Amino acid sequence: MAQPMLARLKELRPEANIDVLAPRWVLPLAQRMPEVSEAIESPFGHGDLDLGGRWRLGRTLAARGYAQAIVLPNTLKSALIPLFAGIPLRAGYVGETRYGLLNVLHKLDRKNPPPMVERYLALAGALQAPLPAVAETRLATSSTNLAQALARLSLQSPSDAHPVAVLCPGAEYGPAKRWPAEYYADLATKLGAAGFSVWLMGSEADQAVAQAILDAQPGCAIDLCGRTDLASAIDLISASQVVISNDSGLMHIAAALGRPLVAIFGSSSPKHTPPRSAAARVQYLAIECSPCFERVCPLGHFRCMRDLEPERIFAQALAAAGRTN
Ligand code: SF4
């Protein structure tokens, strides 16, 4: 979501070094972005205030002499480190009433909120230059790391002769963003019959969903959930022939890698967080209650996802992969 903003900064200020301060698990992603000079670990956990730790990190960063900080989260605590680091320009949304902490303040139009990418792009506008067109996201890959990951996981290298379909059945936000596990199982079986090896990809948090898929159709896929770090997940996805994903972080990674992608939306909106890729096929029914942005379907019927049947997603996956049934 943030990468087009980084690309814009680099376009406007090619001489600038852009460093990213982020939690450890995000660092591999920032390191694969060509605009980023250095990815620096933020050691603070979610909800962790640790004022003293933030002060010390801020004072360490002060030695780098940064000219500007752009704060993406809306929390009060996320604005502390740029202040402690003495960075003169500190841009961000007002969020948790951050007057004084930030000094280039942006206000969100809550009646007509822009998509996340545009929301972040506006923060780069603090440099007061003409706004270039929104670019697609893009990530670098590592063939060495890919080969190591394939060997470590005992996976056959994907190729046109041995095509791989990656399924991303998780979505951290909640079950209302997840296409049903039995549908993924049906899809995996269909893809297997069409000649694809099927990999389930996600984090440790997605292992229960992966297990539900394998319980529904034993042997329909290889479960890689929780078995790859983010860098290896990026490289494995980059080698696949097609990706089918819920609206999740891996969906955006597949889009940034330009892989043929079927992106499944239900309770969330493809207007809000669309995959930034011409190779993406968005599947969204836009039924009367959608998007509700709830974590669990408040109506119980979950029609936004249940009415998206596996046959339809299978046809889209084949078309995305350039195959006919
Ligand atoms: S309320 Fe509607 S959009 Fe929300 S999860 Fe249920 S079916 Fe989907």
CSV table of C-alpha atoms and ligand atoms in Angstrom, one decimal:
chain,number,residue,atom,x,y,z
A,1,MET,CA,0.0,0.0,0.0
A,2,ALA,CA,2.8,2.4,0.8
A,3,GLN,CA,5.2,1.6,-2.1
A,4,PRO,CA,3.7,4.0,-4.7
A,5,MET,CA,4.3,6.8,-2.1
A,6,LEU,CA,7.9,5.7,-1.8
A,7,ALA,CA,8.2,5.6,-5.6
A,8,ARG,CA,6.8,9.1,-5.8
A,9,LEU,CA,9.3,10.4,-3.3
A,10,LYS,CA,12.1,8.9,-5.2
A,11,GLU,CA,10.8,10.3,-8.5
A,12,LEU,CA,10.5,13.8,-6.9
A,13,ARG,CA,13.8,13.6,-5.1
A,14,PRO,CA,16.1,11.1,-6.9
A,15,GLU,CA,19.0,12.1,-4.7
A,16,ALA,CA,17.2,11.3,-1.5
A,17,ASN,CA,18.0,8.3,0.7
A,18,ILE,CA,14.7,6.7,1.9
A,19,ASP,CA,14.9,4.6,5.0
A,20,VAL,CA,12.0,2.6,6.3
A,21,LEU,CA,11.4,2.0,10.1
A,22,ALA,CA,9.2,-1.1,10.5
A,23,PRO,CA,8.6,-4.2,12.6
A,24,ARG,CA,11.0,-7.1,12.0
A,25,TRP,CA,8.6,-9.2,10.0
A,26,VAL,CA,8.0,-6.4,7.5
A,27,LEU,CA,11.7,-5.7,6.9
A,28,PRO,CA,12.1,-8.3,4.0
A,29,LEU,CA,9.4,-6.5,2.2
A,30,ALA,CA,11.0,-3.1,2.5
A,31,GLN,CA,14.4,-4.6,1.5
A,32,ARG,CA,12.8,-5.8,-1.8
A,33,MET,CA,11.6,-2.3,-2.7
A,34,PRO,CA,14.0,-0.6,-5.1
A,35,GLU,CA,13.3,2.8,-3.6
A,36,VAL,CA,14.4,1.9,-0.1
A,37,SER,CA,18.0,2.6,1.0
A,38,GLU,CA,17.8,0.9,4.4
A,39,ALA,CA,15.2,-1.0,6.3
A,40,ILE,CA,15.6,-0.4,10.1
A,41,GLU,CA,13.9,-2.6,12.7
A,42,SER,CA,11.4,-1.1,15.0
A,43,PRO,CA,11.5,-3.4,18.1
A,44,PHE,CA,8.2,-2.2,19.5
A,45,GLY,CA,5.3,-4.7,19.6
A,46,HIS,CA,1.7,-3.9,18.7
A,47,GLY,CA,0.2,-1.7,21.4
A,48,ASP,CA,3.6,-1.4,23.1
A,49,LEU,CA,4.2,2.2,24.3
A,50,ASP,CA,7.7,1.9,25.8
A,51,LEU,CA,8.4,5.6,26.0
A,52,GLY,CA,12.0,5.1,27.2
A,53,GLY,CA,12.7,2.8,24.3
A,54,ARG,CA,11.2,5.1,21.8
A,55,TRP,CA,13.2,8.0,23.2
A,56,ARG,CA,16.5,6.0,22.9
A,57,LEU,CA,15.8,4.9,19.3
A,58,GLY,CA,14.8,8.4,18.4
A,59,ARG,CA,18.1,9.8,19.8
A,60,THR,CA,20.0,7.1,17.9
A,61,LEU,CA,18.3,8.0,14.7
A,62,ALA,CA,19.0,11.7,15.3
A,63,ALA,CA,22.6,11.1,14.3
A,64,ARG,CA,21.5,10.3,10.8
A,65,GLY,CA,20.2,13.9,10.2
A,66,TYR,CA,16.9,13.0,8.5
A,67,ALA,CA,15.2,15.9,6.7
A,68,GLN,CA,11.7,14.5,6.7
A,69,ALA,CA,9.6,11.8,8.3
A,70,ILE,CA,6.4,10.4,6.9
A,71,VAL,CA,4.3,8.6,9.5
A,72,LEU,CA,1.9,6.0,8.0
A,73,PRO,CA,0.1,4.6,11.1
A,74,ASN,CA,-2.5,6.9,12.8
A,75,THR,CA,-1.4,6.2,16.4
A,76,LEU,CA,0.0,8.7,18.8
A,77,LYS,CA,3.0,6.5,19.7
A,78,SER,CA,4.0,6.1,16.0
A,79,ALA,CA,4.6,9.8,15.8
A,80,LEU,CA,7.0,9.9,18.9
A,81,ILE,CA,10.2,8.6,17.3
A,82,PRO,CA,10.4,11.2,14.5
A,83,LEU,CA,9.9,13.9,17.2
A,84,PHE,CA,12.5,12.4,19.5
A,85,ALA,CA,14.8,12.1,16.5
A,86,GLY,CA,14.5,15.9,15.9
A,87,ILE,CA,13.3,15.5,12.3
A,88,PRO,CA,12.2,18.9,11.2
A,89,LEU,CA,9.4,17.9,8.8
A,90,ARG,CA,7.0,15.3,10.2
A,91,ALA,CA,4.1,14.5,8.0
A,92,GLY,CA,1.1,12.3,8.6
A,93,TYR,CA,-2.7,12.2,9.1
A,94,VAL,CA,-4.1,13.9,12.3
A,95,GLY,CA,-5.1,10.4,13.4
A,96,GLU,CA,-5.0,10.3,17.2
A,97,THR,CA,-5.0,14.1,17.5
A,98,ARG,CA,-1.3,14.3,16.8
A,99,TYR,CA,-1.1,18.1,16.8
A,100,GLY,CA,2.4,19.2,17.9
A,101,LEU,CA,3.9,15.7,17.3
A,102,LEU,CA,3.5,16.1,13.5
A,103,ASN,CA,3.9,19.5,11.8
A,104,VAL,CA,2.7,18.6,8.2
A,105,LEU,CA,-0.8,17.5,9.0
A,106,HIS,CA,-3.2,16.0,6.6
A,107,LYS,CA,-6.9,15.5,7.3
A,108,LEU,CA,-8.8,12.5,6.0
A,109,ASP,CA,-12.0,13.2,4.1
A,110,ARG,CA,-14.1,10.7,6.2
A,111,LYS,CA,-17.3,11.2,4.0
A,112,ASN,CA,-15.4,10.3,0.9
A,113,PRO,CA,-12.2,8.4,2.0
A,114,PRO,CA,-9.7,7.8,-0.8
A,115,PRO,CA,-8.2,4.3,-1.4
A,116,MET,CA,-5.3,3.4,0.9
A,117,VAL,CA,-2.7,3.9,-1.8
A,118,GLU,CA,-3.9,7.4,-2.6
A,119,ARG,CA,-4.2,8.1,1.1
A,120,TYR,CA,-0.5,7.4,1.5
A,121,LEU,CA,0.4,9.1,-1.7
A,122,ALA,CA,-1.0,12.3,-0.5
A,123,LEU,CA,1.6,12.3,2.3
A,124,ALA,CA,4.4,12.6,-0.2
A,125,GLY,CA,2.7,15.7,-1.4
A,126,ALA,CA,4.3,17.6,1.5
A,127,LEU,CA,7.2,18.1,-0.9
A,128,GLN,CA,4.9,20.4,-2.9
A,129,ALA,CA,5.7,19.1,-6.4
A,130,PRO,CA,3.3,18.0,-9.2
A,131,LEU,CA,1.8,14.6,-8.5
A,132,PRO,CA,2.8,11.9,-11.0
A,133,ALA,CA,0.4,9.2,-12.1
A,134,VAL,CA,-0.1,6.4,-9.6
A,135,ALA,CA,2.4,3.6,-10.4
A,136,GLU,CA,1.9,-0.1,-10.0
A,137,THR,CA,3.7,-1.6,-7.1
A,138,ARG,CA,6.9,-3.6,-7.7
A,139,LEU,CA,9.2,-5.8,-5.7
A,140,ALA,CA,12.6,-7.2,-6.4
A,141,THR,CA,13.3,-10.9,-6.1
A,142,SER,CA,16.3,-13.1,-5.4
A,143,SER,CA,16.9,-16.2,-7.6
A,144,THR,CA,19.4,-17.5,-5.0
A,145,ASN,CA,17.0,-17.3,-2.2
A,146,LEU,CA,14.3,-18.9,-4.4
A,147,ALA,CA,16.5,-21.9,-5.2
A,148,GLN,CA,17.3,-22.3,-1.4
A,149,ALA,CA,13.7,-22.1,-0.5
A,150,LEU,CA,12.7,-24.7,-3.1
A,151,ALA,CA,15.4,-27.0,-1.9
A,152,ARG,CA,14.6,-26.5,1.8
A,153,LEU,CA,10.9,-27.2,1.3
A,154,SER,CA,11.5,-30.0,-1.2
A,155,LEU,CA,9.5,-28.3,-3.9
A,156,GLN,CA,9.8,-28.8,-7.6
A,157,SER,CA,10.8,-25.6,-9.5
A,158,PRO,CA,7.7,-24.1,-11.2
A,159,SER,CA,7.8,-23.9,-15.0
A,160,ASP,CA,5.3,-24.0,-17.8
A,161,ALA,CA,5.7,-27.8,-17.9
A,162,HIS,CA,5.2,-28.0,-14.1
A,163,PRO,CA,2.9,-25.1,-13.3
A,164,VAL,CA,2.2,-24.0,-9.7
A,165,ALA,CA,-0.9,-22.3,-8.4
A,166,VAL,CA,-0.4,-20.5,-5.1
A,167,LEU,CA,-3.5,-20.2,-2.9
A,168,CYS,CA,-3.5,-17.6,-0.1
A,169,PRO,CA,-6.5,-18.7,2.1
A,170,GLY,CA,-5.8,-16.5,5.1
A,171,ALA,CA,-6.7,-12.9,6.0
A,172,GLU,CA,-5.6,-11.7,9.4
A,173,TYR,CA,-8.4,-9.2,9.8
A,174,GLY,CA,-11.0,-12.0,10.3
A,175,PRO,CA,-13.1,-14.8,8.8
A,176,ALA,CA,-15.4,-12.3,6.9
A,177,LYS,CA,-12.4,-11.7,4.5
A,178,ARG,CA,-11.8,-15.4,3.9
A,179,TRP,CA,-13.3,-17.3,1.0
A,180,PRO,CA,-14.5,-20.6,2.6
A,181,ALA,CA,-11.9,-23.3,3.2
A,182,GLU,CA,-14.1,-26.0,1.5
A,183,TYR,CA,-14.2,-23.7,-1.6
A,184,TYR,CA,-10.4,-23.5,-1.6
A,185,ALA,CA,-10.3,-27.3,-1.2
A,186,ASP,CA,-12.6,-27.7,-4.2
A,187,LEU,CA,-10.5,-25.2,-6.2
A,188,ALA,CA,-7.2,-26.9,-5.3
A,189,THR,CA,-8.6,-30.2,-6.5
A,190,LYS,CA,-9.7,-28.7,-9.8
A,191,LEU,CA,-6.4,-27.1,-10.3
A,192,GLY,CA,-4.6,-30.3,-9.5
A,193,ALA,CA,-6.7,-32.1,-12.1
A,194,ALA,CA,-5.7,-29.4,-14.6
A,195,GLY,CA,-2.0,-30.2,-14.0
A,196,PHE,CA,-1.1,-27.6,-11.4
A,197,SER,CA,0.9,-28.2,-8.2
A,198,VAL,CA,-1.0,-26.3,-5.5
A,199,TRP,CA,0.8,-24.5,-2.7
A,200,LEU,CA,-1.0,-23.0,0.3
A,201,MET,CA,0.8,-20.0,1.5
A,202,GLY,CA,0.4,-17.9,4.6
A,203,SER,CA,1.7,-17.3,8.0
A,204,GLU,CA,1.5,-19.5,11.1
A,205,ALA,CA,-1.8,-17.8,11.9
A,206,ASP,CA,-3.2,-19.3,8.7
A,207,GLN,CA,-2.3,-22.9,9.6
A,208,ALA,CA,-5.8,-23.7,10.9
A,209,VAL,CA,-7.3,-22.6,7.6
A,210,ALA,CA,-4.8,-24.6,5.7
A,211,GLN,CA,-5.6,-27.6,7.8
A,212,ALA,CA,-9.3,-27.2,7.2
A,213,ILE,CA,-8.6,-27.2,3.4
A,214,LEU,CA,-6.6,-30.4,3.7
A,215,ASP,CA,-9.2,-32.0,5.9
A,216,ALA,CA,-11.9,-31.2,3.3
A,217,GLN,CA,-9.8,-32.6,0.4
A,218,PRO,CA,-6.8,-34.6,1.7
A,219,GLY,CA,-3.7,-34.3,-0.4
A,220,CYS,CA,-5.2,-31.5,-2.6
A,221,ALA,CA,-2.3,-29.1,-1.9
A,222,ILE,CA,1.1,-28.7,-0.2
A,223,ASP,CA,0.8,-26.7,3.0
A,224,LEU,CA,3.5,-24.0,3.3
A,225,CYS,CA,1.7,-21.8,5.8
A,226,GLY,CA,4.1,-20.8,8.6
A,227,ARG,CA,7.0,-22.6,6.8
A,228,THR,CA,8.4,-19.6,4.9
A,229,ASP,CA,9.7,-16.2,6.0
A,230,LEU,CA,8.4,-13.2,4.1
A,231,ALA,CA,11.4,-13.0,1.8
A,232,SER,CA,11.0,-16.7,0.7
A,233,ALA,CA,7.2,-16.2,0.3
A,234,ILE,CA,7.9,-13.3,-2.1
A,235,ASP,CA,10.4,-15.4,-4.1
A,236,LEU,CA,8.2,-18.5,-4.2
A,237,ILE,CA,5.1,-16.4,-5.3
A,238,SER,CA,7.3,-14.7,-8.0
A,239,ALA,CA,7.9,-18.2,-9.6
A,240,SER,CA,4.3,-19.3,-9.7
A,241,GLN,CA,2.0,-19.4,-12.7
A,242,VAL,CA,-1.1,-18.1,-10.9
A,243,VAL,CA,-2.1,-16.8,-7.5
A,244,ILE,CA,-5.6,-17.0,-6.0
A,245,SER,CA,-5.9,-14.9,-2.8
A,246,ASN,CA,-8.2,-13.2,-0.4
A,247,ASP,CA,-7.9,-9.5,0.2
A,248,SER,CA,-4.7,-9.8,2.2
A,249,GLY,CA,-1.0,-8.8,2.4
A,250,LEU,CA,0.0,-11.7,0.1
A,251,MET,CA,-2.5,-10.5,-2.5
A,252,HIS,CA,-0.7,-7.2,-2.6
A,253,ILE,CA,2.7,-9.0,-2.8
A,254,ALA,CA,1.4,-11.1,-5.8
A,255,ALA,CA,0.2,-7.9,-7.5
A,256,ALA,CA,3.5,-6.2,-6.8
A,257,LEU,CA,5.3,-9.2,-8.4
A,258,GLY,CA,3.1,-8.9,-11.5
A,259,ARG,CA,1.9,-12.5,-11.2
A,260,PRO,CA,-1.4,-13.6,-12.8
A,261,LEU,CA,-3.8,-13.1,-9.9
A,262,VAL,CA,-7.4,-13.8,-8.9
A,263,ALA,CA,-8.2,-11.5,-6.0
A,264,ILE,CA,-11.4,-12.5,-4.0
A,265,PHE,CA,-13.3,-9.7,-2.2
A,266,GLY,CA,-16.4,-10.0,-0.1
A,267,SER,CA,-16.7,-8.0,3.1
A,268,SER,CA,-14.0,-5.6,2.0
A,269,SER,CA,-14.0,-3.3,-1.0
A,270,PRO,CA,-11.8,-3.5,-4.1
A,271,LYS,CA,-12.2,0.3,-4.3
A,272,HIS,CA,-10.5,0.6,-0.9
A,273,THR,CA,-7.6,-1.8,-1.2
A,274,PRO,CA,-7.4,-2.9,-4.9
A,275,PRO,CA,-4.5,-5.0,-6.1
A,276,ARG,CA,-2.2,-2.6,-8.1
A,277,SER,CA,-1.6,-4.8,-11.1
A,278,ALA,CA,-2.9,-5.1,-14.6
A,279,ALA,CA,-2.5,-8.8,-14.2
A,280,ALA,CA,-5.1,-9.0,-11.4
A,281,ARG,CA,-8.7,-10.2,-11.9
A,282,VAL,CA,-10.9,-8.9,-9.0
A,283,GLN,CA,-13.8,-11.2,-8.1
A,284,TYR,CA,-16.4,-9.2,-6.1
A,285,LEU,CA,-20.2,-9.6,-6.1
A,286,ALA,CA,-21.0,-6.2,-4.5
A,287,ILE,CA,-24.2,-7.6,-3.0
A,288,GLU,CA,-26.5,-5.2,-1.1
A,289,CYS,CA,-24.7,-5.5,2.3
A,290,SER,CA,-21.2,-5.4,0.9
A,291,PRO,CA,-18.7,-4.1,1.8
A,292,CYS,CA,-19.5,-4.2,5.5
A,293,PHE,CA,-15.8,-4.2,6.7
A,294,GLU,CA,-16.8,-6.5,9.6
A,295,ARG,CA,-14.5,-9.2,10.9
A,296,VAL,CA,-17.3,-11.8,11.1
A,297,CYS,CA,-20.4,-11.8,8.9
A,298,PRO,CA,-23.1,-10.0,11.0
A,299,LEU,CA,-25.9,-11.5,8.9
A,300,GLY,CA,-24.7,-15.1,9.2
A,301,HIS,CA,-25.3,-16.0,5.5
A,302,PHE,CA,-21.9,-14.8,4.3
A,303,ARG,CA,-23.3,-14.6,0.8
A,304,CYS,CA,-20.6,-12.1,-0.4
A,305,MET,CA,-18.2,-15.0,-0.4
A,306,ARG,CA,-20.5,-18.1,-0.5
A,307,ASP,CA,-22.1,-17.0,-3.8
A,308,LEU,CA,-18.6,-16.8,-5.4
A,309,GLU,CA,-18.5,-20.5,-6.3
A,310,PRO,CA,-15.3,-22.5,-6.9
A,311,GLU,CA,-16.2,-23.1,-10.5
A,312,ARG,CA,-16.1,-19.4,-11.3
A,313,ILE,CA,-12.8,-18.8,-9.5
A,314,PHE,CA,-11.4,-21.9,-11.2
A,315,ALA,CA,-12.3,-20.5,-14.6
A,316,GLN,CA,-10.8,-17.1,-13.7
A,317,ALA,CA,-7.6,-18.8,-12.5
A,318,LEU,CA,-7.2,-20.8,-15.7
A,319,ALA,CA,-7.8,-17.6,-17.8
A,320,ALA,CA,-5.3,-15.7,-15.7
A,321,ALA,CA,-2.7,-18.4,-16.2
A,322,GLY,CA,-3.4,-18.3,-19.9
A,323,ARG,CA,-4.9,-21.7,-20.0
A,324,THR,CA,-8.2,-23.0,-21.4
A,325,ASN,CA,-10.1,-25.7,-19.5
B,1,SF4,S1,-22.7,-8.7,5.9
B,1,SF4,FE1,-22.7,-9.0,3.8
B,1,SF4,S2,-20.7,-8.2,3.1
B,1,SF4,FE2,-20.6,-8.5,5.3
B,1,SF4,S3,-19.7,-10.5,5.6
B,1,SF4,FE3,-21.9,-10.8,5.6
B,1,SF4,S4,-22.5,-11.2,3.5
B,1,SF4,FE4,-20.4,-10.3,3.5
